[in-house]
Structure formats: structure tokens, C-alpha cells
Amino acid sequence: MRIKVTSKLLPEVRRGKPLRVAVNGKWVDAYAGETVAAVLLAEGIQVFRHTARARAPRGVYCGMGLCYECLVTVDEVRAVRACVTPVADGMRIEIDAEPAL
Ligand code: FES
């Protein structure tokens, strides 16, 4: 999760190098050291995919690589766990945010 609001009462937020990644073709800001899930959540995206049969929405659940609920496609590699995959500059992330009809 990316901290967006800071306070003088809290330590300064130090981010990694600014990067750009594409989410379904739209370029968005990211920072080195963030995971794909952190970038998607920072963009307000909570549904990463839908289940094949019931088309039930799925996103971050465990957040540590155990449940496989957060699968996305990264640089044309399918079924990548977003919560444990660090972003890289120019990365192309594909999510299934809209339920298929
Ligand atoms: S949220 Fe559980 S594997 Fe990513």
C-alpha cells in the first residue's frame, strides 16, 4: 500500500526511484520497491481479476504470496502474483477488472 497523506507528526515518506508502468494500456506512476499490487491499489483498483466459472471478483487477500487471489498478467506472463512482484520501469500489467458477460 502506498502512503499518500503525510503528517508533520510522522517520519518523512521516502520512496524509491519514480517509474512508469502501464495498467491495461494506461501509463501510471510507480516507485521502485513497490509491488504490482501496491501500484494497482494506489490507482484505486481493488479487483484484479474474476474467477473463470462464477466471475467472482478477486484482488489482494493475504498480501504475502500464499492465496493466489491477486493474479495478473505482467509483460505477457499470465498468473503472476501481484502482491509479491516488484514493479519495473516500462512493465505492462494487464488486469481483468471488468466482468465478462
Ligand atoms: S494476495 Fe494472496 S497471493 Fe497475492
PDB file of N, CA and C and ligand atoms in Angstrom:
ATOM      1  N   MET A   1       0.846  -1.176   0.000  1.00  0.00           N
ATOM      2  CA  MET A   1       0.000   0.000   0.000  1.00  0.00           C
ATOM      3  C   MET A   1       0.888   1.235   0.000  1.00  0.00           C
ATOM      4  N   ARG A   2       0.523   2.217  -0.801  1.00  0.00           N
ATOM      5  CA  ARG A   2       1.307   3.444  -0.893  1.00  0.00           C
ATOM      6  C   ARG A   2       0.698   4.503   0.024  1.00  0.00           C
ATOM      7  N   ILE A   3       1.529   5.093   0.865  1.00  0.00           N
ATOM      8  CA  ILE A   3       1.082   6.171   1.743  1.00  0.00           C
ATOM      9  C   ILE A   3       0.972   7.429   0.907  1.00  0.00           C
ATOM     10  N   LYS A   4      -0.216   8.038   0.883  1.00  0.00           N
ATOM     11  CA  LYS A   4      -0.423   9.241   0.075  1.00  0.00           C
ATOM     12  C   LYS A   4      -0.478  10.496   0.930  1.00  0.00           C
ATOM     13  N   VAL A   5      -0.959  10.393   2.150  1.00  0.00           N
ATOM     14  CA  VAL A   5      -1.111  11.557   3.014  1.00  0.00           C
ATOM     15  C   VAL A   5      -0.088  11.453   4.138  1.00  0.00           C
ATOM     16  N   THR A   6       0.611  12.536   4.384  1.00  0.00           N
ATOM     17  CA  THR A   6       1.596  12.523   5.455  1.00  0.00           C
ATOM     18  C   THR A   6       1.227  13.577   6.489  1.00  0.00           C
ATOM     19  N   SER A   7       1.921  13.543   7.576  1.00  0.00           N
ATOM     20  CA  SER A   7       1.696  14.491   8.655  1.00  0.00           C
ATOM     21  C   SER A   7       3.051  14.912   9.199  1.00  0.00           C
ATOM     22  N   LYS A   8       3.107  16.085   9.791  1.00  0.00           N
ATOM     23  CA  LYS A   8       4.351  16.530  10.431  1.00  0.00           C
ATOM     24  C   LYS A   8       4.671  15.667  11.637  1.00  0.00           C
ATOM     25  N   LEU A   9       3.685  14.957  12.126  1.00  0.00           N
ATOM     26  CA  LEU A   9       3.879  14.112  13.301  1.00  0.00           C
ATOM     27  C   LEU A   9       4.529  12.776  12.941  1.00  0.00           C
ATOM     28  N   LEU A  10       4.534  12.447  11.645  1.00  0.00           N
ATOM     29  CA  LEU A  10       5.081  11.162  11.207  1.00  0.00           C
ATOM     30  C   LEU A  10       6.410  11.367  10.492  1.00  0.00           C
ATOM     31  N   PRO A  11       7.258  10.356  10.458  1.00  0.00           N
ATOM     32  CA  PRO A  11       8.509  10.487   9.700  1.00  0.00           C
ATOM     33  C   PRO A  11       8.229  10.708   8.214  1.00  0.00           C
ATOM     34  N   GLU A  12       9.169  11.351   7.540  1.00  0.00           N
ATOM     35  CA  GLU A  12       9.032  11.618   6.110  1.00  0.00           C
ATOM     36  C   GLU A  12       8.961  10.300   5.339  1.00  0.00           C
ATOM     37  N   VAL A  13       8.090  10.255   4.332  1.00  0.00           N
ATOM     38  CA  VAL A  13       7.980   9.063   3.483  1.00  0.00           C
ATOM     39  C   VAL A  13       9.091   9.111   2.449  1.00  0.00           C
ATOM     40  N   ARG A  14       9.907   8.102   2.422  1.00  0.00           N
ATOM     41  CA  ARG A  14      10.968   8.019   1.419  1.00  0.00           C
ATOM     42  C   ARG A  14      10.579   6.975   0.386  1.00  0.00           C
ATOM     43  N   ARG A  15      10.532   7.388  -0.869  1.00  0.00           N
ATOM     44  CA  ARG A  15      10.136   6.491  -1.944  1.00  0.00           C
ATOM     45  C   ARG A  15      11.346   6.139  -2.796  1.00  0.00           C
ATOM     46  N   GLY A  16      11.197   5.050  -3.543  1.00  0.00           N
ATOM     47  CA  GLY A  16      12.223   4.659  -4.490  1.00  0.00           C
ATOM     48  C   GLY A  16      12.171   5.542  -5.725  1.00  0.00           C
ATOM     49  N   LYS A  17      12.991   5.227  -6.681  1.00  0.00           N
ATOM     50  CA  LYS A  17      13.069   5.974  -7.941  1.00  0.00           C
ATOM     51  C   LYS A  17      11.712   5.953  -8.646  1.00  0.00           C
ATOM     52  N   PRO A  18      11.255   7.096  -9.168  1.00  0.00           N
ATOM     53  CA  PRO A  18       9.985   7.115  -9.900  1.00  0.00           C
ATOM     54  C   PRO A  18      10.058   6.259 -11.172  1.00  0.00           C
ATOM     55  N   LEU A  19       8.993   5.525 -11.417  1.00  0.00           N
ATOM     56  CA  LEU A  19       8.896   4.649 -12.587  1.00  0.00           C
ATOM     57  C   LEU A  19       7.557   4.907 -13.276  1.00  0.00           C
ATOM     58  N   ARG A  20       7.409   4.359 -14.466  1.00  0.00           N
ATOM     59  CA  ARG A  20       6.113   4.371 -15.162  1.00  0.00           C
ATOM     60  C   ARG A  20       5.797   2.938 -15.562  1.00  0.00           C
ATOM     61  N   VAL A  21       4.579   2.529 -15.278  1.00  0.00           N
ATOM     62  CA  VAL A  21       4.107   1.206 -15.696  1.00  0.00           C
ATOM     63  C   VAL A  21       2.765   1.383 -16.377  1.00  0.00           C
ATOM     64  N   ALA A  22       2.412   0.451 -17.235  1.00  0.00           N
ATOM     65  CA  ALA A  22       1.137   0.520 -17.944  1.00  0.00           C
ATOM     66  C   ALA A  22       0.173  -0.477 -17.327  1.00  0.00           C
ATOM     67  N   VAL A  23      -1.017   0.003 -16.988  1.00  0.00           N
ATOM     68  CA  VAL A  23      -2.077  -0.856 -16.464  1.00  0.00           C
ATOM     69  C   VAL A  23      -3.192  -0.869 -17.503  1.00  0.00           C
ATOM     70  N   ASN A  24      -3.375  -1.988 -18.133  1.00  0.00           N
ATOM     71  CA  ASN A  24      -4.333  -2.118 -19.240  1.00  0.00           C
ATOM     72  C   ASN A  24      -4.121  -1.013 -20.276  1.00  0.00           C
ATOM     73  N   GLY A  25      -2.854  -0.713 -20.552  1.00  0.00           N
ATOM     74  CA  GLY A  25      -2.524   0.263 -21.579  1.00  0.00           C
ATOM     75  C   GLY A  25      -2.441   1.697 -21.106  1.00  0.00           C
ATOM     76  N   LYS A  26      -2.834   1.971 -19.863  1.00  0.00           N
ATOM     77  CA  LYS A  26      -2.782   3.338 -19.335  1.00  0.00           C
ATOM     78  C   LYS A  26      -1.529   3.488 -18.469  1.00  0.00           C
ATOM     79  N   TRP A  27      -0.691   4.478 -18.786  1.00  0.00           N
ATOM     80  CA  TRP A  27       0.551   4.671 -18.034  1.00  0.00           C
ATOM     81  C   TRP A  27       0.263   5.351 -16.718  1.00  0.00           C
ATOM     82  N   VAL A  28       0.819   4.790 -15.651  1.00  0.00           N
ATOM     83  CA  VAL A  28       0.618   5.334 -14.306  1.00  0.00           C
ATOM     84  C   VAL A  28       1.975   5.419 -13.595  1.00  0.00           C
ATOM     85  N   ASP A  29       2.003   6.226 -12.538  1.00  0.00           N
ATOM     86  CA  ASP A  29       3.229   6.400 -11.755  1.00  0.00           C
ATOM     87  C   ASP A  29       3.410   5.246 -10.786  1.00  0.00           C
ATOM     88  N   ALA A  30       4.658   4.894 -10.562  1.00  0.00           N
ATOM     89  CA  ALA A  30       5.013   3.877  -9.574  1.00  0.00           C
ATOM     90  C   ALA A  30       6.369   4.267  -9.004  1.00  0.00           C
ATOM     91  N   TYR A  31       6.797   3.546  -7.987  1.00  0.00           N
ATOM     92  CA  TYR A  31       8.096   3.809  -7.375  1.00  0.00           C
ATOM     93  C   TYR A  31       8.841   2.501  -7.196  1.00  0.00           C
ATOM     94  N   ALA A  32      10.125   2.529  -7.421  1.00  0.00           N
ATOM     95  CA  ALA A  32      10.956   1.336  -7.235  1.00  0.00           C
ATOM     96  C   ALA A  32      10.750   0.815  -5.815  1.00  0.00           C
ATOM     97  N   GLY A  33      10.631  -0.476  -5.700  1.00  0.00           N
ATOM     98  CA  GLY A  33      10.414  -1.101  -4.397  1.00  0.00           C
ATOM     99  C   GLY A  33       8.966  -1.431  -4.126  1.00  0.00           C
ATOM    100  N   GLU A  34       8.056  -0.842  -4.898  1.00  0.00           N
ATOM    101  CA  GLU A  34       6.640  -1.168  -4.718  1.00  0.00           C
ATOM    102  C   GLU A  34       6.318  -2.475  -5.435  1.00  0.00           C
ATOM    103  N   THR A  35       5.262  -3.125  -4.981  1.00  0.00           N
ATOM    104  CA  THR A  35       4.774  -4.308  -5.686  1.00  0.00           C
ATOM    105  C   THR A  35       3.730  -3.879  -6.711  1.00  0.00           C
ATOM    106  N   VAL A  36       3.441  -4.792  -7.622  1.00  0.00           N
ATOM    107  CA  VAL A  36       2.368  -4.543  -8.597  1.00  0.00           C
ATOM    108  C   VAL A  36       1.059  -4.263  -7.860  1.00  0.00           C
ATOM    109  N   ALA A  37       0.785  -5.001  -6.802  1.00  0.00           N
ATOM    110  CA  ALA A  37      -0.453  -4.794  -6.039  1.00  0.00           C
ATOM    111  C   ALA A  37      -0.494  -3.395  -5.433  1.00  0.00           C
ATOM    112  N   ALA A  38       0.615  -2.910  -4.916  1.00  0.00           N
ATOM    113  CA  ALA A  38       0.655  -1.570  -4.321  1.00  0.00           C
ATOM    114  C   ALA A  38       0.316  -0.510  -5.366  1.00  0.00           C
ATOM    115  N   VAL A  39       0.825  -0.684  -6.574  1.00  0.00           N
ATOM    116  CA  VAL A  39       0.543   0.279  -7.637  1.00  0.00           C
ATOM    117  C   VAL A  39      -0.937   0.227  -8.020  1.00  0.00           C
ATOM    118  N   LEU A  40      -1.472  -0.966  -8.157  1.00  0.00           N
ATOM    119  CA  LEU A  40      -2.888  -1.095  -8.525  1.00  0.00           C
ATOM    120  C   LEU A  40      -3.783  -0.490  -7.442  1.00  0.00           C
ATOM    121  N   LEU A  41      -3.491  -0.777  -6.182  1.00  0.00           N
ATOM    122  CA  LEU A  41      -4.292  -0.223  -5.095  1.00  0.00           C
ATOM    123  C   LEU A  41      -4.169   1.291  -5.032  1.00  0.00           C
ATOM    124  N   ALA A  42      -2.963   1.814  -5.279  1.00  0.00           N
ATOM    125  CA  ALA A  42      -2.768   3.273  -5.290  1.00  0.00           C
ATOM    126  C   ALA A  42      -3.578   3.927  -6.402  1.00  0.00           C
ATOM    127  N   GLU A  43      -3.850   3.179  -7.457  1.00  0.00           N
ATOM    128  CA  GLU A  43      -4.666   3.682  -8.569  1.00  0.00           C
ATOM    129  C   GLU A  43      -6.152   3.468  -8.317  1.00  0.00           C
ATOM    130  N   GLY A  44      -6.497   2.930  -7.154  1.00  0.00           N
ATOM    131  CA  GLY A  44      -7.902   2.719  -6.816  1.00  0.00           C
ATOM    132  C   GLY A  44      -8.476   1.438  -7.376  1.00  0.00           C
ATOM    133  N   ILE A  45      -7.609   0.547  -7.841  1.00  0.00           N
ATOM    134  CA  ILE A  45      -8.062  -0.720  -8.430  1.00  0.00           C
ATOM    135  C   ILE A  45      -8.004  -1.798  -7.356  1.00  0.00           C
ATOM    136  N   GLN A  46      -9.144  -2.334  -6.992  1.00  0.00           N
ATOM    137  CA  GLN A  46      -9.189  -3.372  -5.966  1.00  0.00           C
ATOM    138  C   GLN A  46      -9.522  -4.739  -6.551  1.00  0.00           C
ATOM    139  N   VAL A  47     -10.147  -4.758  -7.716  1.00  0.00           N
ATOM    140  CA  VAL A  47     -10.472  -6.023  -8.378  1.00  0.00           C
ATOM    141  C   VAL A  47      -9.445  -6.249  -9.475  1.00  0.00           C
ATOM    142  N   PHE A  48      -8.657  -7.324  -9.339  1.00  0.00           N
ATOM    143  CA  PHE A  48      -7.591  -7.609 -10.295  1.00  0.00           C
ATOM    144  C   PHE A  48      -8.032  -8.610 -11.356  1.00  0.00           C
ATOM    145  N   ARG A  49      -8.984  -9.451 -11.000  1.00  0.00           N
ATOM    146  CA  ARG A  49      -9.441 -10.481 -11.938  1.00  0.00           C
ATOM    147  C   ARG A  49     -10.798 -10.998 -11.481  1.00  0.00           C
ATOM    148  N   HIS A  50     -11.380 -11.878 -12.300  1.00  0.00           N
ATOM    149  CA  HIS A  50     -12.632 -12.557 -11.947  1.00  0.00           C
ATOM    150  C   HIS A  50     -12.427 -14.052 -12.130  1.00  0.00           C
ATOM    151  N   THR A  51     -13.072 -14.827 -11.289  1.00  0.00           N
ATOM    152  CA  THR A  51     -12.934 -16.276 -11.393  1.00  0.00           C
ATOM    153  C   THR A  51     -13.570 -16.761 -12.687  1.00  0.00           C
ATOM    154  N   ALA A  52     -13.068 -17.872 -13.197  1.00  0.00           N
ATOM    155  CA  ALA A  52     -13.480 -18.358 -14.514  1.00  0.00           C
ATOM    156  C   ALA A  52     -14.952 -18.769 -14.548  1.00  0.00           C
ATOM    157  N   ARG A  53     -15.394 -19.485 -13.558  1.00  0.00           N
ATOM    158  CA  ARG A  53     -16.756 -20.024 -13.616  1.00  0.00           C
ATOM    159  C   ARG A  53     -17.802 -19.035 -13.096  1.00  0.00           C
ATOM    160  N   ALA A  54     -17.619 -18.544 -11.879  1.00  0.00           N
ATOM    161  CA  ALA A  54     -18.640 -17.694 -11.248  1.00  0.00           C
ATOM    162  C   ALA A  54     -18.450 -16.217 -11.549  1.00  0.00           C
ATOM    163  N   ARG A  55     -17.312 -15.866 -12.163  1.00  0.00           N
ATOM    164  CA  ARG A  55     -16.977 -14.465 -12.449  1.00  0.00           C
ATOM    165  C   ARG A  55     -16.979 -13.635 -11.163  1.00  0.00           C
ATOM    166  N   ALA A  56     -16.550 -14.251 -10.062  1.00  0.00           N
ATOM    167  CA  ALA A  56     -16.457 -13.552  -8.777  1.00  0.00           C
ATOM    168  C   ALA A  56     -15.195 -12.690  -8.756  1.00  0.00           C
ATOM    169  N   PRO A  57     -15.292 -11.471  -8.230  1.00  0.00           N
ATOM    170  CA  PRO A  57     -14.136 -10.581  -8.209  1.00  0.00           C
ATOM    171  C   PRO A  57     -13.056 -11.055  -7.239  1.00  0.00           C
ATOM    172  N   ARG A  58     -11.799 -10.845  -7.623  1.00  0.00           N
ATOM    173  CA  ARG A  58     -10.664 -11.222  -6.791  1.00  0.00           C
ATOM    174  C   ARG A  58      -9.636 -10.103  -6.789  1.00  0.00           C
ATOM    175  N   GLY A  59      -8.954  -9.965  -5.656  1.00  0.00           N
ATOM    176  CA  GLY A  59      -7.910  -8.950  -5.505  1.00  0.00           C
ATOM    177  C   GLY A  59      -6.957  -9.397  -4.421  1.00  0.00           C
ATOM    178  N   VAL A  60      -6.394  -8.449  -3.699  1.00  0.00           N
ATOM    179  CA  VAL A  60      -5.453  -8.804  -2.625  1.00  0.00           C
ATOM    180  C   VAL A  60      -6.230  -9.425  -1.472  1.00  0.00           C
ATOM    181  N   TYR A  61      -5.757 -10.573  -1.014  1.00  0.00           N
ATOM    182  CA  TYR A  61      -6.372 -11.227   0.136  1.00  0.00           C
ATOM    183  C   TYR A  61      -5.329 -11.428   1.229  1.00  0.00           C
ATOM    184  N   CYS A  62      -4.344 -12.261   0.965  1.00  0.00           N
ATOM    185  CA  CYS A  62      -3.318 -12.497   2.003  1.00  0.00           C
ATOM    186  C   CYS A  62      -2.226 -11.428   1.948  1.00  0.00           C
ATOM    187  N   GLY A  63      -1.922 -10.959   0.761  1.00  0.00           N
ATOM    188  CA  GLY A  63      -0.894  -9.934   0.618  1.00  0.00           C
ATOM    189  C   GLY A  63       0.525 -10.440   0.805  1.00  0.00           C
ATOM    190  N   MET A  64       0.706 -11.755   0.836  1.00  0.00           N
ATOM    191  CA  MET A  64       2.062 -12.272   1.035  1.00  0.00           C
ATOM    192  C   MET A  64       2.349 -13.516   0.209  1.00  0.00           C
ATOM    193  N   GLY A  65       1.652 -13.673  -0.916  1.00  0.00           N
ATOM    194  CA  GLY A  65       2.013 -14.715  -1.862  1.00  0.00           C
ATOM    195  C   GLY A  65       1.486 -16.101  -1.583  1.00  0.00           C
ATOM    196  N   LEU A  66       0.527 -16.241  -0.710  1.00  0.00           N
ATOM    197  CA  LEU A  66       0.043 -17.572  -0.350  1.00  0.00           C
ATOM    198  C   LEU A  66      -1.279 -17.969  -1.004  1.00  0.00           C
ATOM    199  N   CYS A  67      -2.177 -17.039  -1.231  1.00  0.00           N
ATOM    200  CA  CYS A  67      -3.545 -17.410  -1.617  1.00  0.00           C
ATOM    201  C   CYS A  67      -3.784 -17.428  -3.133  1.00  0.00           C
ATOM    202  N   TYR A  68      -2.980 -16.777  -3.905  1.00  0.00           N
ATOM    203  CA  TYR A  68      -3.123 -16.699  -5.372  1.00  0.00           C
ATOM    204  C   TYR A  68      -4.422 -16.006  -5.813  1.00  0.00           C
ATOM    205  N   GLU A  69      -4.953 -15.130  -4.997  1.00  0.00           N
ATOM    206  CA  GLU A  69      -6.155 -14.379  -5.374  1.00  0.00           C
ATOM    207  C   GLU A  69      -5.823 -13.155  -6.232  1.00  0.00           C
ATOM    208  N   CYS A  70      -4.584 -12.718  -6.235  1.00  0.00           N
ATOM    209  CA  CYS A  70      -4.214 -11.447  -6.849  1.00  0.00           C
ATOM    210  C   CYS A  70      -3.547 -11.626  -8.217  1.00  0.00           C
ATOM    211  N   LEU A  71      -3.851 -12.690  -8.908  1.00  0.00           N
ATOM    212  CA  LEU A  71      -3.147 -12.989 -10.162  1.00  0.00           C
ATOM    213  C   LEU A  71      -3.445 -11.953 -11.247  1.00  0.00           C
ATOM    214  N   VAL A  72      -2.387 -11.529 -11.928  1.00  0.00           N
ATOM    215  CA  VAL A  72      -2.478 -10.588 -13.045  1.00  0.00           C
ATOM    216  C   VAL A  72      -1.539 -11.076 -14.143  1.00  0.00           C
ATOM    217  N   THR A  73      -1.582 -10.417 -15.275  1.00  0.00           N
ATOM    218  CA  THR A  73      -0.648 -10.702 -16.360  1.00  0.00           C
ATOM    219  C   THR A  73       0.393  -9.578 -16.399  1.00  0.00           C
ATOM    220  N   VAL A  74       1.670  -9.950 -16.358  1.00  0.00           N
ATOM    221  CA  VAL A  74       2.754  -8.967 -16.362  1.00  0.00           C
ATOM    222  C   VAL A  74       3.672  -9.271 -17.543  1.00  0.00           C
ATOM    223  N   ASP A  75       3.797  -8.309 -18.419  1.00  0.00           N
ATOM    224  CA  ASP A  75       4.648  -8.458 -19.611  1.00  0.00           C
ATOM    225  C   ASP A  75       4.342  -9.772 -20.336  1.00  0.00           C
ATOM    226  N   GLU A  76       3.052 -10.029 -20.490  1.00  0.00           N
ATOM    227  CA  GLU A  76       2.512 -11.185 -21.214  1.00  0.00           C
ATOM    228  C   GLU A  76       2.742 -12.521 -20.505  1.00  0.00           C
ATOM    229  N   VAL A  77       3.167 -12.475 -19.261  1.00  0.00           N
ATOM    230  CA  VAL A  77       3.274 -13.691 -18.451  1.00  0.00           C
ATOM    231  C   VAL A  77       2.021 -13.767 -17.584  1.00  0.00           C
ATOM    232  N   ARG A  78       1.231 -14.822 -17.775  1.00  0.00           N
ATOM    233  CA  ARG A  78      -0.038 -14.940 -17.053  1.00  0.00           C
ATOM    234  C   ARG A  78       0.189 -15.482 -15.649  1.00  0.00           C
ATOM    235  N   ALA A  79      -0.802 -15.252 -14.796  1.00  0.00           N
ATOM    236  CA  ALA A  79      -0.849 -15.790 -13.434  1.00  0.00           C
ATOM    237  C   ALA A  79       0.358 -15.381 -12.587  1.00  0.00           C
ATOM    238  N   VAL A  80       0.647 -14.097 -12.598  1.00  0.00           N
ATOM    239  CA  VAL A  80       1.712 -13.545 -11.760  1.00  0.00           C
ATOM    240  C   VAL A  80       1.064 -12.989 -10.496  1.00  0.00           C
ATOM    241  N   ARG A  81       1.626 -13.323  -9.333  1.00  0.00           N
ATOM    242  CA  ARG A  81       1.072 -12.823  -8.072  1.00  0.00           C
ATOM    243  C   ARG A  81       1.463 -11.360  -7.887  1.00  0.00           C
ATOM    244  N   ALA A  82       0.472 -10.486  -7.927  1.00  0.00           N
ATOM    245  CA  ALA A  82       0.724  -9.043  -7.853  1.00  0.00           C
ATOM    246  C   ALA A  82       1.313  -8.622  -6.515  1.00  0.00           C
ATOM    247  N   CYS A  83       0.972  -9.338  -5.453  1.00  0.00           N
ATOM    248  CA  CYS A  83       1.393  -8.896  -4.116  1.00  0.00           C
ATOM    249  C   CYS A  83       2.854  -9.170  -3.823  1.00  0.00           C
ATOM    250  N   VAL A  84       3.516  -9.998  -4.595  1.00  0.00           N
ATOM    251  CA  VAL A  84       4.929 -10.308  -4.329  1.00  0.00           C
ATOM    252  C   VAL A  84       5.815 -10.005  -5.531  1.00  0.00           C
ATOM    253  N   THR A  85       5.272  -9.313  -6.526  1.00  0.00           N
ATOM    254  CA  THR A  85       6.032  -8.991  -7.733  1.00  0.00           C
ATOM    255  C   THR A  85       6.409  -7.512  -7.730  1.00  0.00           C
ATOM    256  N   PRO A  86       7.689  -7.194  -7.658  1.00  0.00           N
ATOM    257  CA  PRO A  86       8.088  -5.776  -7.683  1.00  0.00           C
ATOM    258  C   PRO A  86       7.905  -5.173  -9.068  1.00  0.00           C
ATOM    259  N   VAL A  87       7.567  -3.891  -9.099  1.00  0.00           N
ATOM    260  CA  VAL A  87       7.393  -3.219 -10.389  1.00  0.00           C
ATOM    261  C   VAL A  87       8.757  -2.906 -10.994  1.00  0.00           C
ATOM    262  N   ALA A  88       8.755  -2.753 -12.304  1.00  0.00           N
ATOM    263  CA  ALA A  88       9.953  -2.341 -13.046  1.00  0.00           C
ATOM    264  C   ALA A  88       9.522  -1.311 -14.074  1.00  0.00           C
ATOM    265  N   ASP A  89      10.426  -0.431 -14.414  1.00  0.00           N
ATOM    266  CA  ASP A  89      10.099   0.634 -15.364  1.00  0.00           C
ATOM    267  C   ASP A  89       9.674   0.030 -16.698  1.00  0.00           C
ATOM    268  N   GLY A  90       8.555   0.511 -17.225  1.00  0.00           N
ATOM    269  CA  GLY A  90       8.057   0.038 -18.511  1.00  0.00           C
ATOM    270  C   GLY A  90       7.246  -1.244 -18.437  1.00  0.00           C
ATOM    271  N   MET A  91       7.031  -1.761 -17.247  1.00  0.00           N
ATOM    272  CA  MET A  91       6.266  -3.007 -17.082  1.00  0.00           C
ATOM    273  C   MET A  91       4.833  -2.820 -17.599  1.00  0.00           C
ATOM    274  N   ARG A  92       4.317  -3.858 -18.228  1.00  0.00           N
ATOM    275  CA  ARG A  92       2.934  -3.805 -18.728  1.00  0.00           C
ATOM    276  C   ARG A  92       2.087  -4.794 -17.938  1.00  0.00           C
ATOM    277  N   ILE A  93       1.133  -4.254 -17.205  1.00  0.00           N
ATOM    278  CA  ILE A  93       0.281  -5.046 -16.320  1.00  0.00           C
ATOM    279  C   ILE A  93      -1.110  -5.108 -16.938  1.00  0.00           C
ATOM    280  N   GLU A  94      -1.637  -6.310 -17.039  1.00  0.00           N
ATOM    281  CA  GLU A  94      -2.995  -6.482 -17.558  1.00  0.00           C
ATOM    282  C   GLU A  94      -3.848  -7.077 -16.439  1.00  0.00           C
ATOM    283  N   ILE A  95      -4.981  -6.432 -16.186  1.00  0.00           N
ATOM    284  CA  ILE A  95      -5.916  -6.942 -15.190  1.00  0.00           C
ATOM    285  C   ILE A  95      -7.255  -7.196 -15.870  1.00  0.00           C
ATOM    286  N   ASP A  96      -8.041  -8.031 -15.224  1.00  0.00           N
ATOM    287  CA  ASP A  96      -9.371  -8.353 -15.714  1.00  0.00           C
ATOM    288  C   ASP A  96     -10.367  -7.669 -14.784  1.00  0.00           C
ATOM    289  N   ALA A  97     -10.424  -6.328 -14.870  1.00  0.00           N
ATOM    290  CA  ALA A  97     -11.240  -5.572 -13.925  1.00  0.00           C
ATOM    291  C   ALA A  97     -12.718  -5.604 -14.247  1.00  0.00           C
ATOM    292  N   GLU A  98     -13.058  -5.806 -15.486  1.00  0.00           N
ATOM    293  CA  GLU A  98     -14.467  -5.806 -15.862  1.00  0.00           C
ATOM    294  C   GLU A  98     -14.948  -7.244 -15.997  1.00  0.00           C
ATOM    295  N   PRO A  99     -16.062  -7.561 -15.385  1.00  0.00           N
ATOM    296  CA  PRO A  99     -16.572  -8.922 -15.519  1.00  0.00           C
ATOM    297  C   PRO A  99     -17.013  -9.217 -16.945  1.00  0.00           C
ATOM    298  N   ALA A 100     -16.677 -10.395 -17.428  1.00  0.00           N
ATOM    299  CA  ALA A 100     -17.101 -10.807 -18.764  1.00  0.00           C
ATOM    300  C   ALA A 100     -18.594 -11.094 -18.752  1.00  0.00           C
ATOM    301  N   LEU A 101     -19.254 -10.788 -19.811  1.00  0.00           N
ATOM    302  CA  LEU A 101     -20.697 -11.027 -19.880  1.00  0.00           C
ATOM    303  C   LEU A 101     -20.978 -12.320 -20.606  1.00  0.00           C
TER     304      LEU A 101
HETATM  305  S1  FES B   1      -2.882 -11.644  -2.189  1.00  0.00           S
HETATM  306 FE1  FES B   1      -2.549 -13.720  -1.703  1.00  0.00          FE
HETATM  307  S2  FES B   1      -1.067 -14.338  -3.198  1.00  0.00           S
HETATM  308 FE2  FES B   1      -1.313 -12.216  -3.558  1.00  0.00          FE
END
